[in-house]
Coordinates of C-alpha atoms in Angstrom, one line a residue:
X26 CA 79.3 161.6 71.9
X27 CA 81.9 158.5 71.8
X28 CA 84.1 160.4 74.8
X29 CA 82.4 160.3 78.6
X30 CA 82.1 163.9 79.1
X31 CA 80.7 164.0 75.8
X32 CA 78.2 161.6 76.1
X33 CA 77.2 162.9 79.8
X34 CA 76.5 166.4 78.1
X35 CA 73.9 164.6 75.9
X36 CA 72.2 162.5 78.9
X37 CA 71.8 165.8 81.2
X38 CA 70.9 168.1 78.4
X39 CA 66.9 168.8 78.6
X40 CA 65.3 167.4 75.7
X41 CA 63.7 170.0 73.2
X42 CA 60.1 170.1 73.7
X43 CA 56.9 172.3 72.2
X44 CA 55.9 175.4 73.9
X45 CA 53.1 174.7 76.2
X46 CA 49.8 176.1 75.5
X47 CA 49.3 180.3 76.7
X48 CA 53.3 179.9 76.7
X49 CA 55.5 183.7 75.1
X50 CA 55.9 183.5 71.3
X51 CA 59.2 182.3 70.7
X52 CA 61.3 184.6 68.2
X53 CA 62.5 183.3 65.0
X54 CA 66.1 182.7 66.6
X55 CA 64.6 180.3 68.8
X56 CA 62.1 178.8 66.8
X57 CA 64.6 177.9 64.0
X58 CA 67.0 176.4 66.8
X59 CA 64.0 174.3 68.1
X60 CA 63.1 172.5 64.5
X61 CA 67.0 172.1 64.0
X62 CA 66.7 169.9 67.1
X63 CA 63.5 169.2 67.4
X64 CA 61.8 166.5 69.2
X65 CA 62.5 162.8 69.6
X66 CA 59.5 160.9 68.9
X67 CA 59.3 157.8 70.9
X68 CA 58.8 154.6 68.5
X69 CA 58.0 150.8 69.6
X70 CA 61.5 150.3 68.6
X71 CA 62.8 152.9 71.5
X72 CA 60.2 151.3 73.6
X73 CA 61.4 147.5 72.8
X74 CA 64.8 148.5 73.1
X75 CA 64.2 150.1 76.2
X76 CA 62.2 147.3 77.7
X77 CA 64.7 144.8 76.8
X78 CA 67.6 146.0 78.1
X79 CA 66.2 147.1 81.2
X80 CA 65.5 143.3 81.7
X81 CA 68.8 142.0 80.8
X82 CA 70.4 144.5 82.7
X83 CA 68.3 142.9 85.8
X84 CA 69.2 139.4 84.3
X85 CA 73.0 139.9 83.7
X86 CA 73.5 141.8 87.0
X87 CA 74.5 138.5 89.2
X88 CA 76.2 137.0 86.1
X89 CA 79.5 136.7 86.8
X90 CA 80.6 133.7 84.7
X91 CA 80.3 134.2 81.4
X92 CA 79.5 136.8 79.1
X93 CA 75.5 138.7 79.9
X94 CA 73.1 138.5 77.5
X95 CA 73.3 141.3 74.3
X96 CA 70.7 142.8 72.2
X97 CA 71.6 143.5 68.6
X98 CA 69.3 146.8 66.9
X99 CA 69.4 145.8 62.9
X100 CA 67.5 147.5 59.9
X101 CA 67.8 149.3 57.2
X102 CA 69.8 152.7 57.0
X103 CA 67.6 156.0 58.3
X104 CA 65.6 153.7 60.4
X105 CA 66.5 155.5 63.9
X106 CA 68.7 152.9 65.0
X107 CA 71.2 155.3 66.6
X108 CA 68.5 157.3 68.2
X109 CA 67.1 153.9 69.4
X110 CA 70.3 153.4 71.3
X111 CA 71.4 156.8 72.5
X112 CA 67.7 157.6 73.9
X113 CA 68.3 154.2 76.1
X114 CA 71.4 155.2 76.8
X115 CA 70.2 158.6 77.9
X116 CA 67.4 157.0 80.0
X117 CA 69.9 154.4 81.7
X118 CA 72.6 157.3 82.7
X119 CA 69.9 159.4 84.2
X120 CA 68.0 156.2 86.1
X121 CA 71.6 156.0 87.8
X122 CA 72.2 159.5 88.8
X123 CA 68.1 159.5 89.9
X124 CA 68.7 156.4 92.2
X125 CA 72.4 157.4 93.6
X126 CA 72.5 160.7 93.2
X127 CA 75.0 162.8 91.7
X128 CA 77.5 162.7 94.6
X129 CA 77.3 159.3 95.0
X130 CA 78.3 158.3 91.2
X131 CA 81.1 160.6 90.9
X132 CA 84.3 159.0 89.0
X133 CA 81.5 156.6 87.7
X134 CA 80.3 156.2 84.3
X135 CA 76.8 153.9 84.0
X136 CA 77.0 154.5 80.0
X137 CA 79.5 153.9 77.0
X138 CA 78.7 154.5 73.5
X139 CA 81.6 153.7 71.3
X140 CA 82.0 153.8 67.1
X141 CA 83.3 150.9 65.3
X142 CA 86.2 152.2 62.9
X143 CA 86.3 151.6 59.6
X144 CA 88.1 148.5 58.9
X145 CA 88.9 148.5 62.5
X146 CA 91.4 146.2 63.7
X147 CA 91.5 144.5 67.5
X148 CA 94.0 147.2 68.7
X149 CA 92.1 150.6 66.9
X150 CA 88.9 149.2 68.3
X151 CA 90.2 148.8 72.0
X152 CA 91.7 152.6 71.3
X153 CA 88.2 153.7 71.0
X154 CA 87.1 152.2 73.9
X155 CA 90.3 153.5 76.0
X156 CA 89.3 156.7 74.5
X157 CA 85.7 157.1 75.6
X158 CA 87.2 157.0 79.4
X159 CA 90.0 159.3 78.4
X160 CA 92.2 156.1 79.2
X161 CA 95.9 156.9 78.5
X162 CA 97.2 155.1 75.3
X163 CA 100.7 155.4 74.1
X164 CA 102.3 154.3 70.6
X165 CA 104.3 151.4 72.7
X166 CA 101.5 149.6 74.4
X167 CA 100.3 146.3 72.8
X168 CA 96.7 145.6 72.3
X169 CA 96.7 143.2 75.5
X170 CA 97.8 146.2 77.3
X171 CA 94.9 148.3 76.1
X172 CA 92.5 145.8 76.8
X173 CA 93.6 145.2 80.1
X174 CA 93.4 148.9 80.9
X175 CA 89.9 149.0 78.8
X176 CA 88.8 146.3 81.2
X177 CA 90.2 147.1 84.7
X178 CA 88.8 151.5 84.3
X179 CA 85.4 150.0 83.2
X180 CA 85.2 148.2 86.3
X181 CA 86.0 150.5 88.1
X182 CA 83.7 153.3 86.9
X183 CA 81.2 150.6 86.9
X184 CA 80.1 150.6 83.5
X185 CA 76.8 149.1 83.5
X186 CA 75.5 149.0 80.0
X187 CA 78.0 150.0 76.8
X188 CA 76.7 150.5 73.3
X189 CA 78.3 149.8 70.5
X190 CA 77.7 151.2 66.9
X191 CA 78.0 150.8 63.5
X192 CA 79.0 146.9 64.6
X193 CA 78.0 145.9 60.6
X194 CA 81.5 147.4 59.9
X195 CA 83.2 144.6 61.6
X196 CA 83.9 141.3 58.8
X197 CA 84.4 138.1 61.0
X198 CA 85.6 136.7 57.2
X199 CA 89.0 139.0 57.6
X200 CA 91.7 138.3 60.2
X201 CA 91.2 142.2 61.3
X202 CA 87.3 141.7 61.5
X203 CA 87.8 138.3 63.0
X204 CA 90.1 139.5 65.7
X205 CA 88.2 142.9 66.0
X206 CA 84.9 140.1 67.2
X207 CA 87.3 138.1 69.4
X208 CA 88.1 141.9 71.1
X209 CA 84.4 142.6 71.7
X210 CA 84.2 138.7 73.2
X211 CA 86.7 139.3 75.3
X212 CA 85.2 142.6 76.3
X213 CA 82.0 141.1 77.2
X214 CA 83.2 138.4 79.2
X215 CA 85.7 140.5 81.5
X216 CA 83.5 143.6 82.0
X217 CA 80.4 143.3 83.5
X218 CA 77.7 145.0 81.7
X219 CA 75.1 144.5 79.4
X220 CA 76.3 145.3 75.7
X221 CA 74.0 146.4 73.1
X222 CA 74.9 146.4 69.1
X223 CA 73.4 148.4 66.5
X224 CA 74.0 148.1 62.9
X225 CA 72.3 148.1 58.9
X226 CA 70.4 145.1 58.3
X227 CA 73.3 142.8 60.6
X228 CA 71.6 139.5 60.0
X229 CA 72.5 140.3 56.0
X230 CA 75.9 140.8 56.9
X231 CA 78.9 138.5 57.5
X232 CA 78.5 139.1 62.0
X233 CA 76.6 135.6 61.4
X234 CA 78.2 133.6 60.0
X235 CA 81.2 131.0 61.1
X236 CA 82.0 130.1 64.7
X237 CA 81.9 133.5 66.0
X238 CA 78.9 134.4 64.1
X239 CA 77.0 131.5 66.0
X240 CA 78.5 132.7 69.4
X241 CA 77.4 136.2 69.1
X242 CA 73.7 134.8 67.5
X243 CA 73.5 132.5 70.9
X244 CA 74.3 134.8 73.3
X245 CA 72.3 138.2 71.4
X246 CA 68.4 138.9 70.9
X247 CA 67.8 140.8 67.9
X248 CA 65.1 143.9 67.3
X249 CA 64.0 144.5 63.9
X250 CA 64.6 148.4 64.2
X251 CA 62.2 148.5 60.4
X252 CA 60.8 151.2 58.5
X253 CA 57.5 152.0 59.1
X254 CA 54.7 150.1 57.5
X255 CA 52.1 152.9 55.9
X256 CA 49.4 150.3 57.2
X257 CA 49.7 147.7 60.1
X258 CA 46.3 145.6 60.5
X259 CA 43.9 148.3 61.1
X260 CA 46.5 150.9 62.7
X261 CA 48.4 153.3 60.8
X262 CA 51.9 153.6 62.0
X263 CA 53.1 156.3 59.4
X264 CA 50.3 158.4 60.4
X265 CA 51.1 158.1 63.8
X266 CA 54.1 159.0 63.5
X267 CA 53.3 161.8 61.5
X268 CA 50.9 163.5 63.5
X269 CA 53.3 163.3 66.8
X270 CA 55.7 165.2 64.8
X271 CA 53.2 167.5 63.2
X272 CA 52.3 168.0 67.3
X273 CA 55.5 169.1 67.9
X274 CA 55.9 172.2 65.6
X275 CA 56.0 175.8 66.2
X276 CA 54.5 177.2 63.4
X277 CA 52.2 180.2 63.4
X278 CA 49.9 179.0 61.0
X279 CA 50.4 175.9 59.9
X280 CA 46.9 173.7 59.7
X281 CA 46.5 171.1 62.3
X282 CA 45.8 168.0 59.9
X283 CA 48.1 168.7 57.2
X284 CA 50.9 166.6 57.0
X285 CA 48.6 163.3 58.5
X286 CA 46.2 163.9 55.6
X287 CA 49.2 163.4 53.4
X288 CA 50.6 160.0 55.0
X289 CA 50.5 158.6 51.6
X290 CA 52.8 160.9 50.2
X291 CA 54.9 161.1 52.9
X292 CA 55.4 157.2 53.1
X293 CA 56.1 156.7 48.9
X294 CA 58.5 160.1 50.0
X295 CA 60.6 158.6 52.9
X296 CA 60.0 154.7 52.3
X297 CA 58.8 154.9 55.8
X298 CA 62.1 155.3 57.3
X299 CA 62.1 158.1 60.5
X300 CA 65.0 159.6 59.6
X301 CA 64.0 160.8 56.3
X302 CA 60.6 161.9 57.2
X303 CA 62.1 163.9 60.2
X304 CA 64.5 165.4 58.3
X305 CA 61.9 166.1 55.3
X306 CA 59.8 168.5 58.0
X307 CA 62.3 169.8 60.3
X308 CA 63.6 171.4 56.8
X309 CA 59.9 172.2 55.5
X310 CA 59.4 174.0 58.6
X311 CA 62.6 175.6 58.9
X312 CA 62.0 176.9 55.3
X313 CA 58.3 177.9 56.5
X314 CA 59.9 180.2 59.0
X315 CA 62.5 182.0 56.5
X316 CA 59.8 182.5 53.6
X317 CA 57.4 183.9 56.5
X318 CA 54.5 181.8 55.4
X319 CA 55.0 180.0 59.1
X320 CA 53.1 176.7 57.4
X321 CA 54.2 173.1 55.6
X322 CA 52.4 172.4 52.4
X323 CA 52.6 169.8 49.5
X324 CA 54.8 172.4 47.8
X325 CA 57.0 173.1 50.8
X326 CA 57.6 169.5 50.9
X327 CA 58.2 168.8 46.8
X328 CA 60.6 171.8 46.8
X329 CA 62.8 169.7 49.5
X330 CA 65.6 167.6 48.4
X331 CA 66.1 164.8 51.0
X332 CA 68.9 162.2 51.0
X333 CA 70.7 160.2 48.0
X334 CA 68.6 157.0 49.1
X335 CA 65.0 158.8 49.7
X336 CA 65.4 160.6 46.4
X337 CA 66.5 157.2 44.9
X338 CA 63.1 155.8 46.1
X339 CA 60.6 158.2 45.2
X340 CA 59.6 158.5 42.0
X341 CA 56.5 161.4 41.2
X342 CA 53.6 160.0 39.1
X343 CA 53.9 161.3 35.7
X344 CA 50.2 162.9 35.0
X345 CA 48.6 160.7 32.5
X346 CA 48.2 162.3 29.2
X347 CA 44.9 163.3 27.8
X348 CA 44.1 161.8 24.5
X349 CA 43.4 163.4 21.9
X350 CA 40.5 162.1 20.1
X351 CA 40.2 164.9 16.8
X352 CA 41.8 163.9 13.4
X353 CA 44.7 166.2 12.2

């Protein structure tokens, strides 16, 4: 995903989708590939993200100046923060290729999604980016080189809108995080797209804070990419969400109404957060499908191990004991 032809292979794949109704039975081959993908759900933090950058994009297009205006996705970990991005990302790409046509953009590249390193310094984050465009980087070239390079190949493959994750691993505090933010700065202000952050709970993290905190909070808007609330005034969220997903499986006989009838569960389960509760069914189906029973249950779901942090947060009920009233 954080190379061109990589990330192109993602946008043009077809999405997974459910069989349509009077559609062949799928075999089990196919079945268990479909729940190992499975659907992406769309959540108002896709559809925020989406309708926010789409405006800045129209915003930033004549701004030639100074740096566009950003977005930054924050939240917790597991709260679809990457999807968020990569399904704009998708959307954006094929938008392009829709309005100019796949002749037309050839040697173009509307998208870039790039990693921050661990620890990353200035010069191993611009070798990221060089490396998304296959840009060639040699053991003698200087960081300004790179950059330059970085900027001049994004230009011309008119990069319109680059995404960068994991941006909570970069410490303004420490001279490598500090120059690492004066990179991305730079970045902004020499290529001219629209450049979206995502990271874990950012506002929490050191990216605010200092001189180069304030630039990136003045320039950047901020979606709250949360977990879900099990109640939101008189809507339901969770349940929403639930039932879209329970929608979306391809199960023989799995009851319509299950798994939104146990919302409750599900919520104390995942703490709300999307990429628990996706993983939690796409395994309960997928171990639906290789017991035979072709249905999710309360006991398909207990016998389902989920991530450190989900297992961290759920804690059963203990059954209260009876007493016992008689006399020894």
């Amino acid at each position: 995903m954080t190379t061109w032809n990589g990330f192109q292979a993602f946008a043009t794949t077809p999405v997974v989708a459910p069989p349509p109704p009077g559609a062949p039975l799928r075999n089990l081959e196919e079945r268990l590939a479909y729940h190992s993908r499975f659907v992406t759900v769309r959540t108002p933090a896709i559809d925020a993200l989406a309708k926010n950058v789409r405006t800045l994009m129209i915003l930033g297009r004549h701004q030639t100046v100074t740096a566009r205006p950003s977005l930054i996705v924050t939240g917790p970990a597991g709260a679809g923060k990457t999807t968020a991005l990569l399904q704009v990302g998708r959307a954006c790409h094929l938008a392009h290729i829709r309005r100019h046509g796949t002749t037309a953009t050839a040697g173009q590249a509307p998208v870039a999604y790039v990693l921050v390193p661990p620890a990353a310094s200035a010069k191993t984050l611009a070798i990221e980016f060089a490396r998304y465009l296959n840009i060639p980087v040699t053991a003698g070239m200087s960081q300004a080189q790179i950059t330059n390079a970085v900027c001049h190949t994004y230009t011309t493959a008119r990069v319109q809108l680059v995404l960068i994750d994991e941006i909570h691993r970069l410490n303004p505090r420490t001279t490598t995080g500090a120059q690492s933010a004066d990179l991305i700065k730079d970045l902004t202000e020499r290529i001219g797209a629209t450049f979206v952050y995502a990271g874990i709970d950012v506002t929490t993290t050191p990216l605010f804070t200092g001189v180069r905190g304030a630039q990136l909070a003045g320039r950047a808007s901020l979606i709250d990419c949360a977990a879900f609330p099990a109640r939101l005034g008189d809507e339901e969220p969770f349940r929403d969400l639930i039932t879209a997903m329970e929608g979306a499986l391809d199960l023989r006989h799995h009851r319509t109404g299950t798994l939104p009838g146990l919302a409750p569960y599900l919520h104390e389960r995942t703490a709300g957060r999307i990429g628990s509760l996706a993983r939690l069914i796409r395994q309960a189906a997928i171990t639906a499908l290789l017991d035979g029973t072709e249905r999710i249950t309360k006991t398909t779901l207990d016998a389902i191990r989920l991530d450190h942090l989900a297992e961290q947060h759920y804690r059963p009920r203990a059954r209260p004991r009876s007493r016992n009233t008689s006399t020894p």
